[in-house]
Amino acid sequence: MRKLSLTAATLCLAAQLTTAQIKLPSPSPGATVMQTVGTTDLSVTYSRPSLRGRQPFTGDFVPAGKVWRTGANGATIFSTSTDVMVNGKTLPAGSYAVMSIPAEGAFTLIFNKDKSVTEATYKQDQDVLRVDLQPQENSEKVETFTIAFGDLTDNSVKLNFMWANAKASADLRVDVDANAAANVDKAVVEKPDDAAVLQAAASYNVSKGRNLDQALGWIDKSIAKQENFRNLYIKSQILAKMGKYTDALPFAEKALALGQSSNDQVFPFFKEGIEKSVSEYKSKIPAMPAVKSGKGKKKA
């Protein structure tokens, strides 16, 4: 009898475990939105409740003036791979729970350290950043709560929160040049003897007019390891940026000759630019003064 009881209990437990592994539809399904701005990767993972005839920020359904997890189910998580400015305030790189306080004519956006936070466990001393947003009225009613990125530029994007007839937006900005420069320096530290990395790093520096002496050292090392028309051309550009056109010209001419004799399928895209550089460098080199002949002069 005891054996039968144990068997029944075992079967019951197995059935419960099997049921727990079944994926069932959620009334507030999960979603992830991602956006890259410059070299910064941004993402938001959240669950999306729907209105179903209810009105948010009124009564007991997401009450106004109280902390909200900005979604449903687990905490909404915002991640950024670099520091980002949120409405002019710095949010360090990392992942945070997104809490908010929706109210009449106001929306407080909160980034909190506790990524498992709920309304019941929320502690303000865990906040990393708070910003006040100004809600606007949506022209169309949004049935399902939506977080989305919009109005993307080279260094900024809007983080939009939309539900019912309300929309609140945060302005996110990144320092693209500083992040790219940091990536360049990191790549060179990690691969100091890689000709391609050194070439790319030097190319970035010259394109930004950044630390030309450093760029020259990198490109010389790249050329020493694996000479090609591209690193020769980059060296000519660095020297030209330094005002050393006489030194730049032979490297541009060599890059042109090497590219024309190579089977590099990329060369045709560079050919015109290198030819223009050769002409430009020649025009910048002062003409040598003519040497006067001493013939035909009468002796005094």
PDB file of C-alpha atoms in Angstrom:
ATOM      1  CA  MET A   1       0.000   0.000   0.000  1.00  0.00           C
ATOM      2  CA  ARG A   2       2.818   2.363   0.881  1.00  0.00           C
ATOM      3  CA  LYS A   3       4.500   1.530  -2.387  1.00  0.00           C
ATOM      4  CA  LEU A   4       1.300   2.440  -4.260  1.00  0.00           C
ATOM      5  CA  SER A   5       1.060   5.764  -2.397  1.00  0.00           C
ATOM      6  CA  LEU A   6       4.635   6.655  -3.258  1.00  0.00           C
ATOM      7  CA  THR A   7       4.064   5.766  -6.903  1.00  0.00           C
ATOM      8  CA  ALA A   8       0.955   7.947  -7.055  1.00  0.00           C
ATOM      9  CA  ALA A   9       2.795  10.853  -5.450  1.00  0.00           C
ATOM     10  CA  THR A  10       5.671  10.458  -7.887  1.00  0.00           C
ATOM     11  CA  LEU A  11       3.304  10.477 -10.863  1.00  0.00           C
ATOM     12  CA  CYS A  12       1.545  13.563  -9.511  1.00  0.00           C
ATOM     13  CA  LEU A  13       4.838  15.408  -9.087  1.00  0.00           C
ATOM     14  CA  ALA A  14       5.945  14.447 -12.588  1.00  0.00           C
ATOM     15  CA  ALA A  15       2.662  15.750 -13.994  1.00  0.00           C
ATOM     16  CA  GLN A  16       3.141  19.080 -12.203  1.00  0.00           C
ATOM     17  CA  LEU A  17       6.675  19.439 -13.530  1.00  0.00           C
ATOM     18  CA  THR A  18       5.507  18.645 -17.046  1.00  0.00           C
ATOM     19  CA  THR A  19       2.727  21.217 -16.795  1.00  0.00           C
ATOM     20  CA  ALA A  20       5.183  23.858 -15.540  1.00  0.00           C
ATOM     21  CA  GLN A  21       7.263  23.421 -18.702  1.00  0.00           C
ATOM     22  CA  ILE A  22       4.339  24.079 -21.052  1.00  0.00           C
ATOM     23  CA  LYS A  23       4.510  27.480 -22.731  1.00  0.00           C
ATOM     24  CA  LEU A  24       1.125  29.127 -22.518  1.00  0.00           C
ATOM     25  CA  PRO A  25      -0.059  32.489 -23.900  1.00  0.00           C
ATOM     26  CA  SER A  26       0.304  35.483 -21.613  1.00  0.00           C
ATOM     27  CA  PRO A  27      -2.275  38.262 -21.337  1.00  0.00           C
ATOM     28  CA  SER A  28       0.704  40.664 -21.322  1.00  0.00           C
ATOM     29  CA  PRO A  29       3.198  39.151 -23.785  1.00  0.00           C
ATOM     30  CA  GLY A  30       6.869  40.004 -23.616  1.00  0.00           C
ATOM     31  CA  ALA A  31       8.744  42.132 -26.130  1.00  0.00           C
ATOM     32  CA  THR A  32      12.246  43.428 -26.747  1.00  0.00           C
ATOM     33  CA  VAL A  33      13.118  46.536 -28.745  1.00  0.00           C
ATOM     34  CA  MET A  34      16.687  47.377 -29.767  1.00  0.00           C
ATOM     35  CA  GLN A  35      18.442  50.307 -31.366  1.00  0.00           C
ATOM     36  CA  THR A  36      22.044  51.205 -32.154  1.00  0.00           C
ATOM     37  CA  VAL A  37      23.042  54.873 -31.985  1.00  0.00           C
ATOM     38  CA  GLY A  38      26.571  55.447 -33.256  1.00  0.00           C
ATOM     39  CA  THR A  39      28.429  52.611 -31.532  1.00  0.00           C
ATOM     40  CA  THR A  40      26.005  52.396 -28.579  1.00  0.00           C
ATOM     41  CA  ASP A  41      23.600  49.441 -28.335  1.00  0.00           C
ATOM     42  CA  LEU A  42      20.319  50.181 -26.560  1.00  0.00           C
ATOM     43  CA  SER A  43      17.564  47.736 -25.658  1.00  0.00           C
ATOM     44  CA  VAL A  44      14.355  47.519 -23.638  1.00  0.00           C
ATOM     45  CA  THR A  45      12.803  44.214 -22.532  1.00  0.00           C
ATOM     46  CA  TYR A  46       9.284  44.468 -21.127  1.00  0.00           C
ATOM     47  CA  SER A  47       5.782  42.977 -21.018  1.00  0.00           C
ATOM     48  CA  ARG A  48       2.847  44.638 -22.798  1.00  0.00           C
ATOM     49  CA  PRO A  49      -0.506  44.921 -21.017  1.00  0.00           C
ATOM     50  CA  SER A  50      -3.595  45.826 -23.062  1.00  0.00           C
ATOM     51  CA  LEU A  51      -6.490  48.117 -22.149  1.00  0.00           C
ATOM     52  CA  ARG A  52      -9.380  45.705 -22.756  1.00  0.00           C
ATOM     53  CA  GLY A  53     -11.884  48.452 -22.102  1.00  0.00           C
ATOM     54  CA  ARG A  54     -10.017  49.915 -19.130  1.00  0.00           C
ATOM     55  CA  GLN A  55      -8.444  53.346 -18.749  1.00  0.00           C
ATOM     56  CA  PRO A  56      -4.887  53.481 -17.314  1.00  0.00           C
ATOM     57  CA  PHE A  57      -3.780  55.955 -14.661  1.00  0.00           C
ATOM     58  CA  THR A  58      -7.261  56.045 -13.189  1.00  0.00           C
ATOM     59  CA  GLY A  59      -8.688  54.106 -10.238  1.00  0.00           C
ATOM     60  CA  ASP A  60      -6.941  50.835  -9.459  1.00  0.00           C
ATOM     61  CA  PHE A  61      -5.726  50.152 -13.005  1.00  0.00           C
ATOM     62  CA  VAL A  62      -2.173  51.567 -12.961  1.00  0.00           C
ATOM     63  CA  PRO A  63      -3.135  54.327 -10.514  1.00  0.00           C
ATOM     64  CA  ALA A  64      -1.843  57.847 -11.185  1.00  0.00           C
ATOM     65  CA  GLY A  65       0.795  59.286  -8.889  1.00  0.00           C
ATOM     66  CA  LYS A  66       2.154  55.913  -7.783  1.00  0.00           C
ATOM     67  CA  VAL A  67       5.271  53.970  -8.757  1.00  0.00           C
ATOM     68  CA  TRP A  68       4.628  51.596 -11.682  1.00  0.00           C
ATOM     69  CA  ARG A  69       6.876  48.911 -13.184  1.00  0.00           C
ATOM     70  CA  THR A  70       6.272  50.473 -16.627  1.00  0.00           C
ATOM     71  CA  GLY A  71       4.808  47.301 -18.059  1.00  0.00           C
ATOM     72  CA  ALA A  72       3.545  44.035 -16.633  1.00  0.00           C
ATOM     73  CA  ASN A  73       4.867  40.754 -15.191  1.00  0.00           C
ATOM     74  CA  GLY A  74       8.596  41.101 -14.411  1.00  0.00           C
ATOM     75  CA  ALA A  75      10.493  44.359 -14.270  1.00  0.00           C
ATOM     76  CA  THR A  76      11.058  46.318 -17.462  1.00  0.00           C
ATOM     77  CA  ILE A  77      14.800  46.325 -18.216  1.00  0.00           C
ATOM     78  CA  PHE A  78      16.703  49.049 -20.079  1.00  0.00           C
ATOM     79  CA  SER A  79      20.285  48.325 -21.197  1.00  0.00           C
ATOM     80  CA  THR A  80      22.946  50.579 -22.722  1.00  0.00           C
ATOM     81  CA  SER A  81      26.438  49.521 -23.810  1.00  0.00           C
ATOM     82  CA  THR A  82      27.917  52.985 -23.136  1.00  0.00           C
ATOM     83  CA  ASP A  83      27.092  55.996 -21.003  1.00  0.00           C
ATOM     84  CA  VAL A  84      24.031  57.805 -22.341  1.00  0.00           C
ATOM     85  CA  MET A  85      22.491  61.197 -21.639  1.00  0.00           C
ATOM     86  CA  VAL A  86      18.788  61.006 -20.704  1.00  0.00           C
ATOM     87  CA  ASN A  87      17.225  64.445 -21.025  1.00  0.00           C
ATOM     88  CA  GLY A  88      20.648  65.934 -20.361  1.00  0.00           C
ATOM     89  CA  LYS A  89      21.498  63.722 -17.364  1.00  0.00           C
ATOM     90  CA  THR A  90      24.137  60.986 -17.461  1.00  0.00           C
ATOM     91  CA  LEU A  91      23.107  57.346 -17.133  1.00  0.00           C
ATOM     92  CA  PRO A  92      26.187  55.078 -16.858  1.00  0.00           C
ATOM     93  CA  ALA A  93      26.536  52.031 -19.107  1.00  0.00           C
ATOM     94  CA  GLY A  94      24.684  49.017 -17.712  1.00  0.00           C
ATOM     95  CA  SER A  95      21.241  47.488 -17.213  1.00  0.00           C
ATOM     96  CA  TYR A  96      18.487  48.969 -15.076  1.00  0.00           C
ATOM     97  CA  ALA A  97      14.893  48.363 -14.090  1.00  0.00           C
ATOM     98  CA  VAL A  98      12.621  51.033 -15.535  1.00  0.00           C
ATOM     99  CA  MET A  99      10.066  52.349 -13.062  1.00  0.00           C
ATOM    100  CA  SER A 100       7.849  55.365 -13.559  1.00  0.00           C
ATOM    101  CA  ILE A 101       5.302  57.572 -11.857  1.00  0.00           C
ATOM    102  CA  PRO A 102       2.542  58.536 -14.297  1.00  0.00           C
ATOM    103  CA  ALA A 103       0.397  61.471 -13.202  1.00  0.00           C
ATOM    104  CA  GLU A 104      -1.862  64.148 -14.640  1.00  0.00           C
ATOM    105  CA  GLY A 105       0.332  66.183 -16.984  1.00  0.00           C
ATOM    106  CA  ALA A 106       3.554  64.559 -15.732  1.00  0.00           C
ATOM    107  CA  PHE A 107       5.561  61.348 -16.120  1.00  0.00           C
ATOM    108  CA  THR A 108       8.588  60.611 -13.930  1.00  0.00           C
ATOM    109  CA  LEU A 109      10.970  58.132 -15.543  1.00  0.00           C
ATOM    110  CA  ILE A 110      13.140  56.150 -13.105  1.00  0.00           C
ATOM    111  CA  PHE A 111      16.180  53.930 -13.668  1.00  0.00           C
ATOM    112  CA  ASN A 112      16.675  51.635 -10.660  1.00  0.00           C
ATOM    113  CA  LYS A 113      19.548  49.302  -9.710  1.00  0.00           C
ATOM    114  CA  ASP A 114      17.248  46.472  -8.576  1.00  0.00           C
ATOM    115  CA  LYS A 115      16.461  44.537 -11.765  1.00  0.00           C
ATOM    116  CA  SER A 116      13.911  42.337  -9.937  1.00  0.00           C
ATOM    117  CA  VAL A 117      12.040  45.287  -8.444  1.00  0.00           C
ATOM    118  CA  THR A 118       8.252  45.450  -8.157  1.00  0.00           C
ATOM    119  CA  GLU A 119       5.930  48.169  -6.942  1.00  0.00           C
ATOM    120  CA  ALA A 120       5.942  46.498  -3.519  1.00  0.00           C
ATOM    121  CA  THR A 121       9.746  46.172  -3.245  1.00  0.00           C
ATOM    122  CA  TYR A 122      10.735  49.470  -4.862  1.00  0.00           C
ATOM    123  CA  LYS A 123      13.213  51.595  -2.880  1.00  0.00           C
ATOM    124  CA  GLN A 124      14.024  55.104  -3.987  1.00  0.00           C
ATOM    125  CA  ASP A 125      17.570  54.880  -2.626  1.00  0.00           C
ATOM    126  CA  GLN A 126      18.255  52.314  -5.376  1.00  0.00           C
ATOM    127  CA  ASP A 127      17.481  54.884  -8.075  1.00  0.00           C
ATOM    128  CA  VAL A 128      20.372  55.713 -10.401  1.00  0.00           C
ATOM    129  CA  LEU A 129      18.529  58.429 -12.299  1.00  0.00           C
ATOM    130  CA  ARG A 130      15.179  60.209 -12.356  1.00  0.00           C
ATOM    131  CA  VAL A 131      13.954  62.520 -15.136  1.00  0.00           C
ATOM    132  CA  ASP A 132      10.644  64.320 -15.578  1.00  0.00           C
ATOM    133  CA  LEU A 133       8.906  63.912 -18.933  1.00  0.00           C
ATOM    134  CA  GLN A 134       6.051  65.959 -20.338  1.00  0.00           C
ATOM    135  CA  PRO A 135       3.269  63.661 -21.633  1.00  0.00           C
ATOM    136  CA  GLN A 136       1.519  64.532 -24.873  1.00  0.00           C
ATOM    137  CA  GLU A 137      -1.812  63.427 -26.270  1.00  0.00           C
ATOM    138  CA  ASN A 138      -1.763  60.721 -28.933  1.00  0.00           C
ATOM    139  CA  SER A 139      -3.842  61.336 -32.038  1.00  0.00           C
ATOM    140  CA  GLU A 140      -4.698  57.621 -32.128  1.00  0.00           C
ATOM    141  CA  LYS A 141      -5.556  55.431 -29.182  1.00  0.00           C
ATOM    142  CA  VAL A 142      -2.890  52.809 -28.378  1.00  0.00           C
ATOM    143  CA  GLU A 143      -4.560  49.610 -27.152  1.00  0.00           C
ATOM    144  CA  THR A 144      -1.408  47.758 -26.043  1.00  0.00           C
ATOM    145  CA  PHE A 145       1.279  49.457 -23.970  1.00  0.00           C
ATOM    146  CA  THR A 146       4.222  50.223 -26.256  1.00  0.00           C
ATOM    147  CA  ILE A 147       7.830  51.249 -25.697  1.00  0.00           C
ATOM    148  CA  ALA A 148       9.626  52.202 -28.905  1.00  0.00           C
ATOM    149  CA  PHE A 149      12.648  54.051 -30.229  1.00  0.00           C
ATOM    150  CA  GLY A 150      12.036  56.852 -32.715  1.00  0.00           C
ATOM    151  CA  ASP A 151      13.448  59.990 -34.367  1.00  0.00           C
ATOM    152  CA  LEU A 152      16.894  58.427 -34.800  1.00  0.00           C
ATOM    153  CA  THR A 153      19.876  60.663 -35.658  1.00  0.00           C
ATOM    154  CA  ASP A 154      23.634  60.056 -35.754  1.00  0.00           C
ATOM    155  CA  ASN A 155      23.916  60.640 -32.009  1.00  0.00           C
ATOM    156  CA  SER A 156      20.410  60.617 -30.534  1.00  0.00           C
ATOM    157  CA  VAL A 157      17.091  58.784 -30.372  1.00  0.00           C
ATOM    158  CA  LYS A 158      13.761  59.201 -28.611  1.00  0.00           C
ATOM    159  CA  LEU A 159      12.594  56.591 -26.105  1.00  0.00           C
ATOM    160  CA  ASN A 160       8.794  56.677 -26.374  1.00  0.00           C
ATOM    161  CA  PHE A 161       6.221  55.323 -23.907  1.00  0.00           C
ATOM    162  CA  MET A 162       2.737  55.074 -25.448  1.00  0.00           C
ATOM    163  CA  TRP A 163      -0.572  53.859 -24.061  1.00  0.00           C
ATOM    164  CA  ALA A 164      -4.204  54.836 -24.454  1.00  0.00           C
ATOM    165  CA  ASN A 165      -4.165  58.497 -25.537  1.00  0.00           C
ATOM    166  CA  ALA A 166      -0.887  59.408 -23.831  1.00  0.00           C
ATOM    167  CA  LYS A 167       2.725  59.516 -25.035  1.00  0.00           C
ATOM    168  CA  ALA A 168       5.828  60.429 -23.017  1.00  0.00           C
ATOM    169  CA  SER A 169       9.262  60.690 -24.629  1.00  0.00           C
ATOM    170  CA  ALA A 170      12.800  60.799 -23.256  1.00  0.00           C
ATOM    171  CA  ASP A 171      15.663  62.234 -25.303  1.00  0.00           C
ATOM    172  CA  LEU A 172      18.661  59.850 -25.375  1.00  0.00           C
ATOM    173  CA  ARG A 173      22.022  61.155 -26.583  1.00  0.00           C
ATOM    174  CA  VAL A 174      25.444  59.506 -26.884  1.00  0.00           C
ATOM    175  CA  ASP A 175      28.943  60.901 -27.442  1.00  0.00           C
ATOM    176  CA  VAL A 176      29.641  59.108 -30.717  1.00  0.00           C
ATOM    177  CA  ASP A 177      33.151  60.471 -31.249  1.00  0.00           C
ATOM    178  CA  ALA A 178      34.316  59.707 -27.705  1.00  0.00           C
ATOM    179  CA  ASN A 179      32.892  56.178 -27.870  1.00  0.00           C
ATOM    180  CA  ALA A 180      34.452  55.502 -31.286  1.00  0.00           C
ATOM    181  CA  ALA A 181      37.830  56.836 -30.145  1.00  0.00           C
ATOM    182  CA  ALA A 182      37.678  54.617 -27.059  1.00  0.00           C
ATOM    183  CA  ASN A 183      36.925  51.617 -29.288  1.00  0.00           C
ATOM    184  CA  VAL A 184      39.893  52.472 -31.513  1.00  0.00           C
ATOM    185  CA  ASP A 185      42.295  52.751 -28.581  1.00  0.00           C
ATOM    186  CA  LYS A 186      40.977  49.528 -27.069  1.00  0.00           C
ATOM    187  CA  ALA A 187      41.389  47.638 -30.360  1.00  0.00           C
ATOM    188  CA  VAL A 188      45.020  48.736 -30.685  1.00  0.00           C
ATOM    189  CA  VAL A 189      45.771  47.728 -27.096  1.00  0.00           C
ATOM    190  CA  GLU A 190      44.192  44.310 -27.676  1.00  0.00           C
ATOM    191  CA  LYS A 191      45.872  43.719 -31.076  1.00  0.00           C
ATOM    192  CA  PRO A 192      48.989  45.922 -31.209  1.00  0.00           C
ATOM    193  CA  ASP A 193      50.602  43.858 -33.967  1.00  0.00           C
ATOM    194  CA  ASP A 194      47.610  43.433 -36.274  1.00  0.00           C
ATOM    195  CA  ALA A 195      48.302  45.328 -39.520  1.00  0.00           C
ATOM    196  CA  ALA A 196      44.601  45.685 -40.370  1.00  0.00           C
ATOM    197  CA  VAL A 197      43.698  47.001 -36.910  1.00  0.00           C
ATOM    198  CA  LEU A 198      46.562  49.507 -36.990  1.00  0.00           C
ATOM    199  CA  GLN A 199      45.501  50.622 -40.464  1.00  0.00           C
ATOM    200  CA  ALA A 200      41.875  51.108 -39.420  1.00  0.00           C
ATOM    201  CA  ALA A 201      42.911  52.960 -36.258  1.00  0.00           C
ATOM    202  CA  ALA A 202      45.179  55.317 -38.167  1.00  0.00           C
ATOM    203  CA  SER A 203      42.458  55.901 -40.755  1.00  0.00           C
ATOM    204  CA  TYR A 204      40.006  56.874 -38.000  1.00  0.00           C
ATOM    205  CA  ASN A 205      42.469  59.292 -36.431  1.00  0.00           C
ATOM    206  CA  VAL A 206      43.223  61.048 -39.699  1.00  0.00           C
ATOM    207  CA  SER A 207      39.524  61.297 -40.560  1.00  0.00           C
ATOM    208  CA  LYS A 208      38.945  63.108 -37.252  1.00  0.00           C
ATOM    209  CA  GLY A 209      42.230  65.057 -37.224  1.00  0.00           C
ATOM    210  CA  ARG A 210      42.947  63.286 -33.946  1.00  0.00           C
ATOM    211  CA  ASN A 211      46.466  62.713 -32.619  1.00  0.00           C
ATOM    212  CA  LEU A 212      48.246  62.623 -35.978  1.00  0.00           C
ATOM    213  CA  ASP A 213      51.598  61.661 -34.454  1.00  0.00           C
ATOM    214  CA  GLN A 214      49.952  58.591 -32.943  1.00  0.00           C
ATOM    215  CA  ALA A 215      48.279  57.810 -36.285  1.00  0.00           C
ATOM    216  CA  LEU A 216      51.627  58.079 -38.080  1.00  0.00           C
ATOM    217  CA  GLY A 217      53.191  55.598 -35.648  1.00  0.00           C
ATOM    218  CA  TRP A 218      50.323  53.163 -36.177  1.00  0.00           C
ATOM    219  CA  ILE A 219      50.420  53.369 -39.969  1.00  0.00           C
ATOM    220  CA  ASP A 220      54.208  52.998 -40.106  1.00  0.00           C
ATOM    221  CA  LYS A 221      53.849  49.799 -38.079  1.00  0.00           C
ATOM    222  CA  SER A 222      51.060  48.591 -40.385  1.00  0.00           C
ATOM    223  CA  ILE A 223      53.154  49.262 -43.493  1.00  0.00           C
ATOM    224  CA  ALA A 224      56.147  47.462 -41.985  1.00  0.00           C
ATOM    225  CA  LYS A 225      54.011  44.385 -41.365  1.00  0.00           C
ATOM    226  CA  GLN A 226      51.977  44.309 -44.589  1.00  0.00           C
ATOM    227  CA  GLU A 227      52.364  47.063 -47.173  1.00  0.00           C
ATOM    228  CA  ASN A 228      49.337  47.735 -49.391  1.00  0.00           C
ATOM    229  CA  PHE A 229      47.908  50.657 -51.349  1.00  0.00           C
ATOM    230  CA  ARG A 230      45.511  51.525 -48.543  1.00  0.00           C
ATOM    231  CA  ASN A 231      47.998  51.973 -45.729  1.00  0.00           C
ATOM    232  CA  LEU A 232      50.358  53.840 -48.073  1.00  0.00           C
ATOM    233  CA  TYR A 233      47.519  56.181 -49.011  1.00  0.00           C
ATOM    234  CA  ILE A 234      46.591  56.678 -45.352  1.00  0.00           C
ATOM    235  CA  LYS A 235      50.195  57.615 -44.582  1.00  0.00           C
ATOM    236  CA  SER A 236      50.112  60.197 -47.371  1.00  0.00           C
ATOM    237  CA  GLN A 237      46.913  61.655 -45.900  1.00  0.00           C
ATOM    238  CA  ILE A 238      48.437  61.892 -42.423  1.00  0.00           C
ATOM    239  CA  LEU A 239      51.527  63.668 -43.745  1.00  0.00           C
ATOM    240  CA  ALA A 240      49.354  66.038 -45.791  1.00  0.00           C
ATOM    241  CA  LYS A 241      47.287  66.845 -42.661  1.00  0.00           C
ATOM    242  CA  MET A 242      50.588  67.737 -41.009  1.00  0.00           C
ATOM    243  CA  GLY A 243      51.372  70.080 -43.918  1.00  0.00           C
ATOM    244  CA  LYS A 244      54.196  67.828 -45.166  1.00  0.00           C
ATOM    245  CA  TYR A 245      53.107  67.658 -48.815  1.00  0.00           C
ATOM    246  CA  THR A 246      56.599  66.953 -50.153  1.00  0.00           C
ATOM    247  CA  ASP A 247      56.767  63.859 -47.934  1.00  0.00           C
ATOM    248  CA  ALA A 248      53.139  62.880 -48.662  1.00  0.00           C
ATOM    249  CA  LEU A 249      53.437  62.895 -52.471  1.00  0.00           C
ATOM    250  CA  PRO A 250      55.687  59.814 -52.973  1.00  0.00           C
ATOM    251  CA  PHE A 251      53.465  57.707 -50.701  1.00  0.00           C
ATOM    252  CA  ALA A 252      50.353  58.719 -52.657  1.00  0.00           C
ATOM    253  CA  GLU A 253      52.098  57.989 -55.954  1.00  0.00           C
ATOM    254  CA  LYS A 254      53.280  54.612 -54.677  1.00  0.00           C
ATOM    255  CA  ALA A 255      49.767  53.816 -53.429  1.00  0.00           C
ATOM    256  CA  LEU A 256      48.369  54.612 -56.884  1.00  0.00           C
ATOM    257  CA  ALA A 257      50.955  52.465 -58.676  1.00  0.00           C
ATOM    258  CA  LEU A 258      50.576  49.569 -56.234  1.00  0.00           C
ATOM    259  CA  GLY A 259      46.785  49.689 -56.458  1.00  0.00           C
ATOM    260  CA  GLN A 260      46.823  49.680 -60.253  1.00  0.00           C
ATOM    261  CA  SER A 261      49.129  46.662 -60.386  1.00  0.00           C
ATOM    262  CA  SER A 262      47.216  44.718 -57.735  1.00  0.00           C
ATOM    263  CA  ASN A 263      44.146  42.540 -58.106  1.00  0.00           C
ATOM    264  CA  ASP A 264      42.461  44.231 -55.154  1.00  0.00           C
ATOM    265  CA  GLN A 265      38.795  44.621 -56.109  1.00  0.00           C
ATOM    266  CA  VAL A 266      38.434  47.535 -53.695  1.00  0.00           C
ATOM    267  CA  PHE A 267      41.025  49.696 -55.475  1.00  0.00           C
ATOM    268  CA  PRO A 268      38.658  51.148 -58.135  1.00  0.00           C
ATOM    269  CA  PHE A 269      36.669  52.799 -55.317  1.00  0.00           C
ATOM    270  CA  PHE A 270      39.853  54.554 -54.106  1.00  0.00           C
ATOM    271  CA  LYS A 271      41.490  55.308 -57.459  1.00  0.00           C
ATOM    272  CA  GLU A 272      39.885  58.689 -58.126  1.00  0.00           C
ATOM    273  CA  GLY A 273      40.506  59.890 -54.570  1.00  0.00           C
ATOM    274  CA  ILE A 274      44.183  58.919 -54.697  1.00  0.00           C
ATOM    275  CA  GLU A 275      44.614  60.643 -58.091  1.00  0.00           C
ATOM    276  CA  LYS A 276      43.058  63.823 -56.704  1.00  0.00           C
ATOM    277  CA  SER A 277      45.364  63.670 -53.699  1.00  0.00           C
ATOM    278  CA  VAL A 278      48.419  63.329 -55.957  1.00  0.00           C
ATOM    279  CA  SER A 279      47.339  66.436 -57.886  1.00  0.00           C
ATOM    280  CA  GLU A 280      46.579  68.334 -54.685  1.00  0.00           C
ATOM    281  CA  TYR A 281      49.908  67.501 -53.075  1.00  0.00           C
ATOM    282  CA  LYS A 282      51.784  68.594 -56.218  1.00  0.00           C
ATOM    283  CA  SER A 283      49.952  71.902 -56.213  1.00  0.00           C
ATOM    284  CA  LYS A 284      50.894  72.490 -52.575  1.00  0.00           C
ATOM    285  CA  ILE A 285      54.613  71.894 -53.063  1.00  0.00           C
ATOM    286  CA  PRO A 286      56.457  75.192 -53.670  1.00  0.00           C
ATOM    287  CA  ALA A 287      58.129  75.371 -57.062  1.00  0.00           C
ATOM    288  CA  MET A 288      61.907  75.269 -56.990  1.00  0.00           C
ATOM    289  CA  PRO A 289      63.476  78.615 -58.005  1.00  0.00           C
ATOM    290  CA  ALA A 290      65.018  78.622 -61.454  1.00  0.00           C
ATOM    291  CA  VAL A 291      68.808  78.357 -61.557  1.00  0.00           C
ATOM    292  CA  LYS A 292      70.336  81.160 -63.625  1.00  0.00           C
ATOM    293  CA  SER A 293      73.117  80.235 -65.992  1.00  0.00           C
ATOM    294  CA  GLY A 294      76.453  82.070 -65.700  1.00  0.00           C
ATOM    295  CA  LYS A 295      77.145  81.858 -69.457  1.00  0.00           C
ATOM    296  CA  GLY A 296      77.320  84.988 -71.550  1.00  0.00           C
ATOM    297  CA  LYS A 297      78.290  87.263 -68.706  1.00  0.00           C
ATOM    298  CA  LYS A 298      81.060  89.714 -69.337  1.00  0.00           C
ATOM    299  CA  LYS A 299      83.893  89.935 -66.920  1.00  0.00           C
ATOM    300  CA  ALA A 300      84.270  93.281 -65.213  1.00  0.00           C
TER     301      ALA A 300
END
